[in-house]
Structures are given as C-alpha cells and as structure tokens.
CSV table of C-alpha atoms in Angstrom, one decimal:
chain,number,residue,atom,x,y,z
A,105,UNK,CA,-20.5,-110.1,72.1
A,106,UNK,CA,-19.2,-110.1,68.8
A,107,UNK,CA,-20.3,-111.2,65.5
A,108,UNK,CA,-18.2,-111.5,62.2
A,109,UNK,CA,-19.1,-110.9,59.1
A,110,UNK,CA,-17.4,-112.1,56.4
A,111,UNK,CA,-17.6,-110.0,52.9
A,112,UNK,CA,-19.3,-106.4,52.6
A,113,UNK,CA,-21.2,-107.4,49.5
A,114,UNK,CA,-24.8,-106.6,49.1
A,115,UNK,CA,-25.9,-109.6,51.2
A,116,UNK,CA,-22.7,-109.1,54.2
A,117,UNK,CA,-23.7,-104.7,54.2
A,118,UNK,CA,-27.1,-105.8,55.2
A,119,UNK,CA,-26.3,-107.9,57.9
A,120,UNK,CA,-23.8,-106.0,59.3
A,121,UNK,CA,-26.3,-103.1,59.9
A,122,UNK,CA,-29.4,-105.0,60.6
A,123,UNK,CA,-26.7,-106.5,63.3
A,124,UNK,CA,-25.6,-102.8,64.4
A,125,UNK,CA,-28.9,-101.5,64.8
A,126,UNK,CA,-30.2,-103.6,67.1
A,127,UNK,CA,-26.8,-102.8,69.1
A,128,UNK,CA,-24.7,-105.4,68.4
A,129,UNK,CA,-21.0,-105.1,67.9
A,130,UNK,CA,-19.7,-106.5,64.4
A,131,UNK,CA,-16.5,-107.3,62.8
A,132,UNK,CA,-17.1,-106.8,59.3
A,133,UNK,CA,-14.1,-108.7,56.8
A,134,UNK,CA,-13.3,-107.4,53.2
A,135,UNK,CA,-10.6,-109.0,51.9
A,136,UNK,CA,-10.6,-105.6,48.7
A,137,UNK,CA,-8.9,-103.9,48.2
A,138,UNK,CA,-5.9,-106.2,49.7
A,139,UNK,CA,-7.2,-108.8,47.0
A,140,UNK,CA,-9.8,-108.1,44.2
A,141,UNK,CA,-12.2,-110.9,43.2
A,142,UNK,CA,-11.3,-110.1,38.7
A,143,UNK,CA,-15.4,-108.7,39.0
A,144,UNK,CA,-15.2,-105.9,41.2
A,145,UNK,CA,-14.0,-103.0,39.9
A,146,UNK,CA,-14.1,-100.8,43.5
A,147,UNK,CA,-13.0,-100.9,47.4
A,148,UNK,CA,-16.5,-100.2,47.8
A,149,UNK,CA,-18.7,-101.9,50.0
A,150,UNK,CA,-22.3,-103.5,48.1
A,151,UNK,CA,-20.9,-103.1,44.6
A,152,UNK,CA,-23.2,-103.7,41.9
A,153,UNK,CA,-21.0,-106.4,39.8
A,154,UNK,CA,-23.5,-107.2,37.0
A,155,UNK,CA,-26.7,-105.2,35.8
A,156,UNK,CA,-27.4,-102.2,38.2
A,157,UNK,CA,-31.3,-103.3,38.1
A,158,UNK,CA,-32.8,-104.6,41.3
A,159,UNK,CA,-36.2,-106.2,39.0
A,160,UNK,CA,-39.6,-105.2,39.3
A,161,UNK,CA,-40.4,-102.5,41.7
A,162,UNK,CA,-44.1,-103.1,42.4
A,163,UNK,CA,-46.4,-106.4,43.6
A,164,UNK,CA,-46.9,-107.2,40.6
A,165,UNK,CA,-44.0,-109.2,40.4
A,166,UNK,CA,-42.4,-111.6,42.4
A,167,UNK,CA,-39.0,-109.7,43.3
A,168,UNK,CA,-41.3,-106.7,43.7
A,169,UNK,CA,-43.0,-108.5,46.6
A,170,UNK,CA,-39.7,-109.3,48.0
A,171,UNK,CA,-39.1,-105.7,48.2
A,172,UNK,CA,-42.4,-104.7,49.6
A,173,UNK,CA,-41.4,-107.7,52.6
A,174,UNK,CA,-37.5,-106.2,53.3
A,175,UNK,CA,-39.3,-102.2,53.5
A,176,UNK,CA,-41.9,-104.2,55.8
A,177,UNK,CA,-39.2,-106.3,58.2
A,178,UNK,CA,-36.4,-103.0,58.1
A,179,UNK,CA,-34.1,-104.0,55.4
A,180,UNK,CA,-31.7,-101.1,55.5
A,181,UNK,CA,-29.9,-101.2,51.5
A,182,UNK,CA,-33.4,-101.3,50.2
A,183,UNK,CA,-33.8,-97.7,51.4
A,184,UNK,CA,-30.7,-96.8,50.1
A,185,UNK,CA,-31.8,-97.7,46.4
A,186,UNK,CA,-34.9,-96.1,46.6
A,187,UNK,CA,-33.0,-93.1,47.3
A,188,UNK,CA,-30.5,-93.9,45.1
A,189,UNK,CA,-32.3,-95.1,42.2
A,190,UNK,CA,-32.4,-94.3,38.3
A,191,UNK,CA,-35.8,-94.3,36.0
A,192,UNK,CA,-35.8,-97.7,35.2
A,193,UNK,CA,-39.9,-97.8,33.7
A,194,UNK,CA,-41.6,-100.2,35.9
A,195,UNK,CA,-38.0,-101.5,37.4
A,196,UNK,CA,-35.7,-100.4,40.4
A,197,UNK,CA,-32.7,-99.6,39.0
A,198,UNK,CA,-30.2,-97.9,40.4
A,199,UNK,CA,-26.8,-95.5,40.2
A,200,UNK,CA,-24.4,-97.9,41.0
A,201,UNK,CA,-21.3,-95.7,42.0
A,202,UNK,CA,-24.0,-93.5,44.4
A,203,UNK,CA,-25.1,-96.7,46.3
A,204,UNK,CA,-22.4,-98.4,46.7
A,205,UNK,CA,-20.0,-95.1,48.6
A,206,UNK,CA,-23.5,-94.3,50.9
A,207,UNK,CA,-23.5,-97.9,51.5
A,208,UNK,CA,-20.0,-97.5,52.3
A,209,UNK,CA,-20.2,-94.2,54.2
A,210,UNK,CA,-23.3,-95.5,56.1
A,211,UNK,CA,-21.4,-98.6,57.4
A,212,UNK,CA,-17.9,-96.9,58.3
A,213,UNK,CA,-19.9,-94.3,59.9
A,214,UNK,CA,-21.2,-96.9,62.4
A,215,UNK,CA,-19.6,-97.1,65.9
A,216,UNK,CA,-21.1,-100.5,66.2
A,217,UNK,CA,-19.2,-101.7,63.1
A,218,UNK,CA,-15.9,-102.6,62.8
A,219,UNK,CA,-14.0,-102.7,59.4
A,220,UNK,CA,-11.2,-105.2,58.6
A,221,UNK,CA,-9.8,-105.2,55.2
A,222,UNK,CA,-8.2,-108.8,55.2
A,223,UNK,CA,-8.5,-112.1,53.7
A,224,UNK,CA,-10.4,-114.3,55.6
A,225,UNK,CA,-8.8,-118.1,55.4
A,226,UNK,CA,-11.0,-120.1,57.0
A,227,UNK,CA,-14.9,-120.1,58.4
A,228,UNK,CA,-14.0,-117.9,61.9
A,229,UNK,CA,-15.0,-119.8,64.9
A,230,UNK,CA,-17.7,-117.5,67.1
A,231,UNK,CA,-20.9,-116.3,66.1
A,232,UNK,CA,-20.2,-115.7,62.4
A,233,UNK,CA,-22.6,-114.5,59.4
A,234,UNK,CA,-21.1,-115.9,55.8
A,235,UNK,CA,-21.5,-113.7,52.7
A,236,UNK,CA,-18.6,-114.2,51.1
A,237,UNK,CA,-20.5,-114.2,47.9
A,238,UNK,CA,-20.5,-116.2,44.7
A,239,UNK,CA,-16.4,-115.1,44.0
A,240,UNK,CA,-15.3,-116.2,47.5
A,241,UNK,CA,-11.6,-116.7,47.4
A,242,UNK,CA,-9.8,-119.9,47.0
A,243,UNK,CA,-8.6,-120.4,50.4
A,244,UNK,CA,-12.0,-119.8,51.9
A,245,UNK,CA,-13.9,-121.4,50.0
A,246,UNK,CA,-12.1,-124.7,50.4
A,247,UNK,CA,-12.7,-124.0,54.4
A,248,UNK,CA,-16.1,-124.0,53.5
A,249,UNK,CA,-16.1,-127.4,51.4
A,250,UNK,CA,-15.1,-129.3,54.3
A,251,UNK,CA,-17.6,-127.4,57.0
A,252,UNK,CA,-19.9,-129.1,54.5
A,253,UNK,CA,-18.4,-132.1,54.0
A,254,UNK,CA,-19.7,-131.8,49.9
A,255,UNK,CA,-18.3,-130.4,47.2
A,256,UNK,CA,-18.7,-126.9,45.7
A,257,UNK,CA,-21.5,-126.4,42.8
A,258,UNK,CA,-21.2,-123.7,40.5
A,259,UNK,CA,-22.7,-122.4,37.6
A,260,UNK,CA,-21.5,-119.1,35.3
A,261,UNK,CA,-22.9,-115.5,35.5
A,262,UNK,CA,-22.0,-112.6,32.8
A,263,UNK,CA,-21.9,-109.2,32.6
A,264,UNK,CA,-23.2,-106.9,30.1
A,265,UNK,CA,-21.4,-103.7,28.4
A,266,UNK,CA,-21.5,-100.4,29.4
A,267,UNK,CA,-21.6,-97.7,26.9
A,268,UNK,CA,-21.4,-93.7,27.0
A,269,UNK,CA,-24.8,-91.8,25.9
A,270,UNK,CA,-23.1,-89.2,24.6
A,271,UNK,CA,-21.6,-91.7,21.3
A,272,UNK,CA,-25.3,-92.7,21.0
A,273,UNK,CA,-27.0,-91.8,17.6
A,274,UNK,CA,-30.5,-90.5,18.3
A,275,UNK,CA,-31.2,-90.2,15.0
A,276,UNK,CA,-32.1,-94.0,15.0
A,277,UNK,CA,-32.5,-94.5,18.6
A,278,UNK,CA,-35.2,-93.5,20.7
A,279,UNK,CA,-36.7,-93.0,24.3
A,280,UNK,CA,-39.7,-95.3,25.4
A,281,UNK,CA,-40.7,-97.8,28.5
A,282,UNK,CA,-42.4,-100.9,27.1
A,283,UNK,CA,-45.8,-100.2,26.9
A,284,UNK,CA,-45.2,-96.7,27.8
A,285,UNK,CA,-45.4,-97.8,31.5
A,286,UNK,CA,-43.5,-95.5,33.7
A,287,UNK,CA,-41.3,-92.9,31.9
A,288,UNK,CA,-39.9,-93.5,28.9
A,289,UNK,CA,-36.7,-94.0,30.5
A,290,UNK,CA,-34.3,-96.6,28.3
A,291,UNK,CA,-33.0,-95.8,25.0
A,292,UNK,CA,-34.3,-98.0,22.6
A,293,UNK,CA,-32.3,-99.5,18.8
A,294,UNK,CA,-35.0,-100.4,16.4
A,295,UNK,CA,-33.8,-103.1,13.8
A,296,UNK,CA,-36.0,-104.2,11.1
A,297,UNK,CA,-35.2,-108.0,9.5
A,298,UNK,CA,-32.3,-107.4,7.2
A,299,UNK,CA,-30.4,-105.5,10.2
A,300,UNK,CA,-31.5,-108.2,12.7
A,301,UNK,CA,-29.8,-111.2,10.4
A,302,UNK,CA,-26.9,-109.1,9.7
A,303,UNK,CA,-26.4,-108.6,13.6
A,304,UNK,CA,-27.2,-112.5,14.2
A,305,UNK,CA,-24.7,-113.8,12.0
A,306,UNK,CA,-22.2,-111.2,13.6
A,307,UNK,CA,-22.8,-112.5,17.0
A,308,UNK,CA,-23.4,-116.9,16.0
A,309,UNK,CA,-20.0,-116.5,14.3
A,310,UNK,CA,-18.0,-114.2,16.9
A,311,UNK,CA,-14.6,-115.5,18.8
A,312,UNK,CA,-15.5,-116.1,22.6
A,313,UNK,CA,-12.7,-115.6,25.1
A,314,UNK,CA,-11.2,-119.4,25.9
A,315,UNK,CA,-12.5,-121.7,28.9
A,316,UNK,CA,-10.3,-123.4,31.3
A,317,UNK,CA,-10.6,-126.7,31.0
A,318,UNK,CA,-12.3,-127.1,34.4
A,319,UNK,CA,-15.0,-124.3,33.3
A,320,UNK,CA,-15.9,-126.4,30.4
A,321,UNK,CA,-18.7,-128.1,31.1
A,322,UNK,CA,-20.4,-124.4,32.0
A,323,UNK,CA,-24.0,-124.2,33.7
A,324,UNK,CA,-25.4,-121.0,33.6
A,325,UNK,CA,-28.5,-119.5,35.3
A,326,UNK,CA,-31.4,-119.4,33.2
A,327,UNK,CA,-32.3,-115.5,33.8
A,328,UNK,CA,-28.8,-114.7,32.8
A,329,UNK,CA,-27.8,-116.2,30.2
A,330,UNK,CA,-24.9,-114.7,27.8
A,331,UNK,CA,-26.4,-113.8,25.1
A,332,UNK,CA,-24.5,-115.9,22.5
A,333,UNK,CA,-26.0,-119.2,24.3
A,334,UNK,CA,-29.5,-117.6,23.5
A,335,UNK,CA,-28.4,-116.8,20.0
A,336,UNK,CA,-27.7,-120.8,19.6
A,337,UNK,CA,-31.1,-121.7,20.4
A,338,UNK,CA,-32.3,-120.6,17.1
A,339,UNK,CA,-32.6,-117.2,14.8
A,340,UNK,CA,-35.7,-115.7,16.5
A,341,UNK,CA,-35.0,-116.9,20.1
A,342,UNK,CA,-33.1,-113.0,20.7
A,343,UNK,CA,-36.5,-111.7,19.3
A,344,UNK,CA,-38.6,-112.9,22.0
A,345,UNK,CA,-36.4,-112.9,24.9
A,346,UNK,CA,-34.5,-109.8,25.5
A,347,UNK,CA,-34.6,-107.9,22.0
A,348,UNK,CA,-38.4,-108.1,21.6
A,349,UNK,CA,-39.9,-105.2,20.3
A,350,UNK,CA,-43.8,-105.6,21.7
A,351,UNK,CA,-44.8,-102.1,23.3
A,352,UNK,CA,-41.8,-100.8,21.8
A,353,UNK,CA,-43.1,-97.9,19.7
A,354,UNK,CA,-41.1,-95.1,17.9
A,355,UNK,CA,-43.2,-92.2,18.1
A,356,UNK,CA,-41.5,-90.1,15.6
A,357,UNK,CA,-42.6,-93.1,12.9
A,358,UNK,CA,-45.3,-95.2,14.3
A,359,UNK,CA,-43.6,-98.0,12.9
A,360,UNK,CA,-43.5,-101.7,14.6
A,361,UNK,CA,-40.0,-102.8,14.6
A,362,UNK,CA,-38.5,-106.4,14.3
A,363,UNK,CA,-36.0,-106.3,17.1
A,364,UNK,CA,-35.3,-104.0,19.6
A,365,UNK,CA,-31.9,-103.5,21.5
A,366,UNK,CA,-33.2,-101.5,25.0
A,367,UNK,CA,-30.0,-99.6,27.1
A,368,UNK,CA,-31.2,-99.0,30.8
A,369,UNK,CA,-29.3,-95.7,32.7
A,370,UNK,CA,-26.6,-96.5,35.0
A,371,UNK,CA,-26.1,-93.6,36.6
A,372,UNK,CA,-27.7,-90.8,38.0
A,373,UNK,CA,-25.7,-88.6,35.6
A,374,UNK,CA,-27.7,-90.1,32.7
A,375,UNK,CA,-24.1,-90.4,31.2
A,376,UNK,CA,-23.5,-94.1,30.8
A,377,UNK,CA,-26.1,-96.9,30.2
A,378,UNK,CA,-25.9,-100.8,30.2
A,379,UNK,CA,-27.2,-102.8,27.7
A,380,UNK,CA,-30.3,-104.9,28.6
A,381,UNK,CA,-29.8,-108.9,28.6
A,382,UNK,CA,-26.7,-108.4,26.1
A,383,UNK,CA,-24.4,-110.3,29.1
A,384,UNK,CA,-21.5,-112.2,27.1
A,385,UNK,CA,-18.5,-113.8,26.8
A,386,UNK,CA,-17.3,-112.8,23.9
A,387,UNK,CA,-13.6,-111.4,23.3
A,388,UNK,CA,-13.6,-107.7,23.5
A,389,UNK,CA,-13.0,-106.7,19.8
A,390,UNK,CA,-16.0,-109.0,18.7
A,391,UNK,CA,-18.0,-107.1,21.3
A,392,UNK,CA,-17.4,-103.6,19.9
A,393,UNK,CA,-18.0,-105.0,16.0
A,394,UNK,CA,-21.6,-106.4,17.3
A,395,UNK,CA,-22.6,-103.6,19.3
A,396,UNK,CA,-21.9,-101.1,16.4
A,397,UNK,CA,-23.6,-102.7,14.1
A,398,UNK,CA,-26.4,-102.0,16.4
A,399,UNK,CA,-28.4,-99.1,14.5
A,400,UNK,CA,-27.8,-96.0,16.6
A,401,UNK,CA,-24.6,-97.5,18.3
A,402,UNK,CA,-22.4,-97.1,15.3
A,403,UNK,CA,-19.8,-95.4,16.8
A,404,UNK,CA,-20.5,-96.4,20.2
A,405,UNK,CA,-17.9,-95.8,22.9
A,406,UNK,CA,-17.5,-98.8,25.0
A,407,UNK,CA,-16.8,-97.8,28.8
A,408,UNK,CA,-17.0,-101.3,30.2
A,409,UNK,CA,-16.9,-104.7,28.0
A,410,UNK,CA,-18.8,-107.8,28.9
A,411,UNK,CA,-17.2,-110.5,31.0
A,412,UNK,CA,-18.3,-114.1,32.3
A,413,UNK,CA,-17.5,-115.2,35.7
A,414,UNK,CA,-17.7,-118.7,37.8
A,415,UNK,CA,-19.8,-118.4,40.9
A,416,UNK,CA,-19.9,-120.7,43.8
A,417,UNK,CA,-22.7,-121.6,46.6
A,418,UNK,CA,-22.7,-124.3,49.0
A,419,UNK,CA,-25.5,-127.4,48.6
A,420,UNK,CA,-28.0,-125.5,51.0
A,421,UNK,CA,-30.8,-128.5,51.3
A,422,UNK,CA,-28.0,-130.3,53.2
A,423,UNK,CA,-26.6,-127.5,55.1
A,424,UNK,CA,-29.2,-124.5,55.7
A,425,UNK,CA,-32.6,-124.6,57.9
A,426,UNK,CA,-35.0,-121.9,56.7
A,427,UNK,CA,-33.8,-119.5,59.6
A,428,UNK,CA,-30.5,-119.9,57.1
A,429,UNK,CA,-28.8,-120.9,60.1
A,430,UNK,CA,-26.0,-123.6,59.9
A,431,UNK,CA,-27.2,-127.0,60.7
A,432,UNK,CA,-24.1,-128.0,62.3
A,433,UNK,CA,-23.3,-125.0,63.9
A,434,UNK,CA,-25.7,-123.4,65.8
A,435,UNK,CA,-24.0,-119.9,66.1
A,436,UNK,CA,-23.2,-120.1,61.7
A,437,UNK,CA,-25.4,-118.6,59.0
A,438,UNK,CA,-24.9,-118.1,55.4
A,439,UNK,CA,-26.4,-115.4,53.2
A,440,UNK,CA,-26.5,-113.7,50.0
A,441,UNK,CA,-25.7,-115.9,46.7
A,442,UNK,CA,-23.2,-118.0,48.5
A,443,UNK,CA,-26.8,-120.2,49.8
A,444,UNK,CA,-27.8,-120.3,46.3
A,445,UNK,CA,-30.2,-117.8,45.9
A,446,UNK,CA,-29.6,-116.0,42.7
A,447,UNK,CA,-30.1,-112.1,42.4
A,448,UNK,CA,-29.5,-108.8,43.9
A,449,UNK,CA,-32.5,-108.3,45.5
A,450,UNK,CA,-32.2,-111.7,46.7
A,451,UNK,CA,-28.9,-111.8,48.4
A,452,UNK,CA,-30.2,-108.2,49.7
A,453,UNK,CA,-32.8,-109.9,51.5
A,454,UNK,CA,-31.1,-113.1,52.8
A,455,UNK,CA,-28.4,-110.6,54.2
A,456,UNK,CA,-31.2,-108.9,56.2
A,457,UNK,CA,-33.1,-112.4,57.5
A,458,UNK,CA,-29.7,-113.6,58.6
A,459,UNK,CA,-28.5,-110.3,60.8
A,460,UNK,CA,-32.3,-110.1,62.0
A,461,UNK,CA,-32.0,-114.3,63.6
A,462,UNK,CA,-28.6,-114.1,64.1
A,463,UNK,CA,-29.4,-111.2,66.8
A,464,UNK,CA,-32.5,-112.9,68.0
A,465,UNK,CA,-29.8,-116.2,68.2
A,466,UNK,CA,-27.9,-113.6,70.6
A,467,UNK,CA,-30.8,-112.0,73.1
A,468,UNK,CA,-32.3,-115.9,73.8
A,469,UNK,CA,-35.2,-115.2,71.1
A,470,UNK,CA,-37.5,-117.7,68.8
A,471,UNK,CA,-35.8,-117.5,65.5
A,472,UNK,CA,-37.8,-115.7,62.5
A,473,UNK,CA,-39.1,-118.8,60.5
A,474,UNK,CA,-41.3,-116.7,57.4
A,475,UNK,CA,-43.5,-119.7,55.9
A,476,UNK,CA,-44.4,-120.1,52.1
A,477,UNK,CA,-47.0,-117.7,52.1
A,478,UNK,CA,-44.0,-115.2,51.9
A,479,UNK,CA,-41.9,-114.2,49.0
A,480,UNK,CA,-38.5,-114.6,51.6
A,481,UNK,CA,-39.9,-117.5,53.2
A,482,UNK,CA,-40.4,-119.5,50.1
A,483,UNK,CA,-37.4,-118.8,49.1
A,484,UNK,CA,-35.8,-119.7,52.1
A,485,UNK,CA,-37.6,-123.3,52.6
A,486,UNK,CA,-36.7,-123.8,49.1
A,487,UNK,CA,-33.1,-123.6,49.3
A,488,UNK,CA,-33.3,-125.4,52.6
A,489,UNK,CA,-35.6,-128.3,51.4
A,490,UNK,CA,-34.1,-131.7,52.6
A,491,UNK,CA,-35.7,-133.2,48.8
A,492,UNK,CA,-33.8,-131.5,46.8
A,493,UNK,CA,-31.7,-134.3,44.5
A,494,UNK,CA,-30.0,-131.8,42.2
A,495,UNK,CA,-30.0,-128.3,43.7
A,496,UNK,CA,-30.0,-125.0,41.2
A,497,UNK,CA,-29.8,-121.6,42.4
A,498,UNK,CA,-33.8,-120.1,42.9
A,499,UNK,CA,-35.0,-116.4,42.4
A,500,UNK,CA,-38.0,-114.9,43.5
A,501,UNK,CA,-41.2,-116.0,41.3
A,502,UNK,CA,-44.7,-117.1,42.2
A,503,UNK,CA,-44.1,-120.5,41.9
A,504,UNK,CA,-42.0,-121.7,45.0
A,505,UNK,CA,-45.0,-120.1,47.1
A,506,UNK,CA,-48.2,-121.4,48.8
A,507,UNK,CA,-51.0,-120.6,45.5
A,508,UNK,CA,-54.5,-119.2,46.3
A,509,UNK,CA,-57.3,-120.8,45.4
A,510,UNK,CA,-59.1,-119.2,43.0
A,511,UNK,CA,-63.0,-119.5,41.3
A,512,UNK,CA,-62.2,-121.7,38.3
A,513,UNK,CA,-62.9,-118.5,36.3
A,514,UNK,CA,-60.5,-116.8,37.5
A,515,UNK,CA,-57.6,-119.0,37.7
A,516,UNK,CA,-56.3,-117.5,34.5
A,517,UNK,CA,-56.2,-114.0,36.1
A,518,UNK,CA,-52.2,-113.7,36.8
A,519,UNK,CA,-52.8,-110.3,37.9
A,520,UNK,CA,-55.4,-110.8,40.2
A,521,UNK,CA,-53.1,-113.9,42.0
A,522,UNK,CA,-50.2,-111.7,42.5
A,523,UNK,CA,-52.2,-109.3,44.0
A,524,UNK,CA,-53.7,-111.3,46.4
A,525,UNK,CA,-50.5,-113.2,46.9
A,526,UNK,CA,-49.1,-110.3,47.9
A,527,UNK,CA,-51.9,-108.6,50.0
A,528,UNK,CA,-51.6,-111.7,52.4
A,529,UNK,CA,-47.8,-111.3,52.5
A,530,UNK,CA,-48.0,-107.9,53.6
A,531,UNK,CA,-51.0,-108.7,56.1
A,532,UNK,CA,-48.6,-111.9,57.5
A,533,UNK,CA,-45.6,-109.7,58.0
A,534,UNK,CA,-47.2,-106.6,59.3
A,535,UNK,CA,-48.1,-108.7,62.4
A,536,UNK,CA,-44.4,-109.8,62.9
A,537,UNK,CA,-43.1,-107.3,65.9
A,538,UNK,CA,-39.3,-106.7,64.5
C-alpha cells in the first residue's frame, strides 16, 4: 500500500516520515523546483518561508505545549530544530538553511519514501495526505474547491527583512533577551521619542507595492500583521506591540529606551538576522530608507526585503473531523496551513497527527482523537467545529482548551494555569501507546 503526499513543506515532511517509520511506503509530490510558489526561495524540502522562529520553547506558553505534545507523540521535524536551533532567548528559533537540507537529506535518505518533483493537478485518488500549503498552485487548488464544494478563503501573510550582522553598528545597538531571560541573544536598536516619530512618519507615508484588484479587500492574520497596518492604528500602537522596549536594558547606559527595534539570528553562522514583527509590504526602496533610519542600521545591508503573500485554506468546519480526516473521503486528510491552522509549529504538528491516523486508517486501527484538554486536540476540534459561521485561521493559545478550575484566588495566576494545563496534557498523552 501506498500513500501520497502532496507538498514537502513543513506539514507534508512530517507526514511523510511519521508514514515511513511505521513502514509504510510513500509517494511524496513537490512540484519545486519544476515550479516555484514566488515565496520559496529553495528546492528544499520544509523551508522556512517567513520568520525562522518556531514561538515559545517552554509550557509556559501555548505553542510551547504544542511542542512538549509532538516530542511526546514522536513528531520527527521537531527533533530536527532542536538540533538545529539558534539562541532565540526564551524562543525556538532556528537556522533555516541547516533544517531545511537535514530535513531534506533525512527524507531522500528513506527507502520507504519516494520523491516526485511534479505538479500535482488534481486531489490524487488513493489514500492521500494534503499539505499543499497555504501557496498551493492554481490548478490544484481549484481541484480542491470542488472536493469541497465551497469556495477558497484566504487571508495575507508577510515576510520580514533579512539583514547582514556584519553592516550592523554596535555602537548604538546592543545584545539583550527581554528580561534577560535566556541569553542575550537578539541585537537590540534603542530609539528615544524624536527618533521613534522620525521613523513613524517614514513608514505611515512610505509607497506600498500595488494590490491586484482581487487582493484588495486583504484580511490578514492578527499575529502577523505587516507592520504598516500596525503603524495605522495609531502613533504608539508600534510601541507596545513589537517595538516595545520593557526588559529591554542597555547595560553599557542603564538607560530605559522609548522604542526598541529587536533582530533575532537566522543562522547558525550568526551572520544574518531577521527583523522581529517588521513583516511588510512595502516597495523595496522604502524598505531600505526605514530600516536605516533605524539607529544602528544606518548602513544596513539588506540580504532579503520584505514581501506579502495571499495564502489559501479550505473551510475546515465543513470538511475536517478532528482526526483531520476528510469527511467525504474516508481515505483523504488535510494538514499543515492548508486546514487553517496558522503557524510553523502548527502545521508541524498537524503534518505529524495526520501521518500518525492515516497509518492507523491503513493497519484497521481506532483513529487518534486528542480531546480539548490537549494543545493539538483543541486545535484540531476547533478547526473542525460544525458552529463555526465565519471560520479564521487559529494558533495555539490557552483559550481554545478545556480551563481548570481554579480557587477564586488564584484565577488570576496565568502562570500557575499554564502549568497545570500543561501538566495534565503531558499526563493524558503519556498514556497514549504510539
């Protein structure tokens, strides 16, 4: 028996080798490099097209529980980040180039695993795992419109520039993790008020690159928003979303700062860094007069501008059970950010539920339904959740699972909640035989 997989993404890798481990023989589709997506800049399987952060790495945080579950149920590319993974501070960020060619390696390698670098037309008939991703191609994704008998949503993702250390200017940057958790790992721009206005009115007043006139009416996902559609909220909105200085200190002055502009590594070179929630759309010369008049980027050499991309995913309430299996078609599952679940670590870990059922779908076995009290399954009853009137794509937070009950004392405690929310994951799943 054979199962296809369509697109070697982060979501498609996964279930490939969750699928090849177990024994199964796979036909894994990539239509690159016989046709690029205009994001990906590799042949590479599991590129990193966006930020090369995977979020939180500790229980602490939602996608840090979500983590902690793929380590507990044998997700495969979470081992690969650990081992290919940058200091991030409290975060799990890794060197994008390193983890996507051992992702690569790791996958041709496999005798279970058969590559095919084509174009996939049409939803394959067979047992067949769908991760074509948020950039699936035309043709395909119009096959996929009428398996669902619905049309497409959508909503716009960005991606932030990438700049060369090197053209940095440590003179006014410095090194720090907010509230010196973890090492003091990004590079950090200070700006006090009259360099914060002077970069604001720079960035409310700079030339985006054009829509086409079906992208007009743009939805973007809250968590990654360009950074000019923050800016138009208001003057201080940049200040306490991704430029705020708190627990931000410049040990060589003591001083508090107004603004901060963080730059995460984003490689293991320590050669290139990204710049943190500065995502945009806006045309490339207007990008390289806002970042240098960044304080410490004056000269900064630009190695990758910002871009905005259109992503798809299918109306999963209508179409998905929580196993992510299709519906209609018992030997069809979706996974990754095609099902409209938004994230890395997200599409990581829908890639490894669907290989895990999909071979249980193939040896006669129960399929793995993980309830609320799970960071995966609360994601995955949420996207599959029949009530849904206006579906949005969903990352991991503590709000789409089953609370605890806490003394009325307590209920304030946030840390003490994800804590126990998280011990009683662990303690479900570590009954689970895999």
């Amino acid at each position: 028996m054979v199962v296809n997989v369509i697109g070697a993404g982060l979501a498609g890798s996964e279930a490939a080798l969750q699928l090849a481990k177990r024994g199964i023989k796979v036909n894994l589709y990539e239509m690159r490099p016989e046709k690029s997506t205009g994001a990906h800049k590799t042949d590479k399987f599991a590129e990193f097209v966006c930020s090369n952060s995977l979020g939180a790495s500790d229980c602490s945080n939602a996608s840090g529980l979500l983590k902690k579950e793929m380590e507990i149920l044998g997700g495969e590319l979470i081992k690969i980040a650990r081992k290919c993974s940058v200091p991030a501070g409290n975060a799990l960020a890794i060197d994008r180039e390193l983890f996507s060619q051992t992702v690569t390696d790791r996958i041709k390698n496999d005798e279970n695993i058969t590559i095919l670098n084509q174009e996939v037309l049409e939803i394959p008939d067979g047992y067949t795992i769908m991760a074509s991703g948020p950039l699936t191609s035309e043709s395909l994704a119009s096959s996929i419109k009428d398996f669902t008998q619905s049309e497409h949503l959508h909503f716009f993702d960005a991606i932030a520039p990438i700049v060369e250390k090197d053209s940095i200017n440590f003179d006014k940057a410095f090194y720090a993790s907010r509230y010196d958790k973890g090492e003091a790992s990004y590079i950090n721009c200070p700006m006090n008020k009259e360099e914060y206005e002077k970069f604001y009115d720079i960035l409310i007043n700079a030339p985006k690159i054009e829509l086409k006139e079906f992208e007009k009416n743009a939805k973007f996902f809250e968590s990654c928003l360009p950074i000019e559609v923050l800016a138009s909220r208001g003057v201080d909105t940049l200040r306490f979303g991704p430029m705020k200085p708190v627990g931000l200190i410049d040990k060589r002055t003591g001083e508090k700062n107004y603004a901060v502009v963080q730059l995460r590594q984003d490689n293991s070179a320590k050669t290139l860094y990204n710049l943190v929630g500065f995502q945009t759309n806006l045309k490339w010369g207007a990008q390289k007069e806002l970042l240098q008049s960044i304080p410490g980027l004056e000269n900064v050499n630009i190695i990758r501008y910002g871009v905005m991309h259109r992503n798809t995913f299918i109306n999963s309430p209508k179409v998905l059970n929580p196993t992510l299996q299709s519906r209609a078609r018992k030997d069809l599952f979706f996974a990754g950010q095609l099902t409209g679940t938004e994230g890395y670590t997200e599409s990581i870990a829908t890639g490894m539920l669907a290989g895990i059922n999909m071979a249980k779908l193939l040896t006669g076995e129960n399929l793995l339904v993980l309830p609320k009290e799970t960071m995966l399954g609360a994601l995955t009853q949420y996207i599959s959740d029949e009530n849904h009137d206006k579906f949005q794509p969903i990352n991991s937070n503590w709000g789409i699972v089953t609370p605890i009950e806490l003394p009325k004392k307590e209920r304030k405690n946030k840390k003490l909640k994800a804590e126990l929310i998280s011990n009683r994951s662990v303690e479900y799943l570590s009954t689970i035989d895999m």
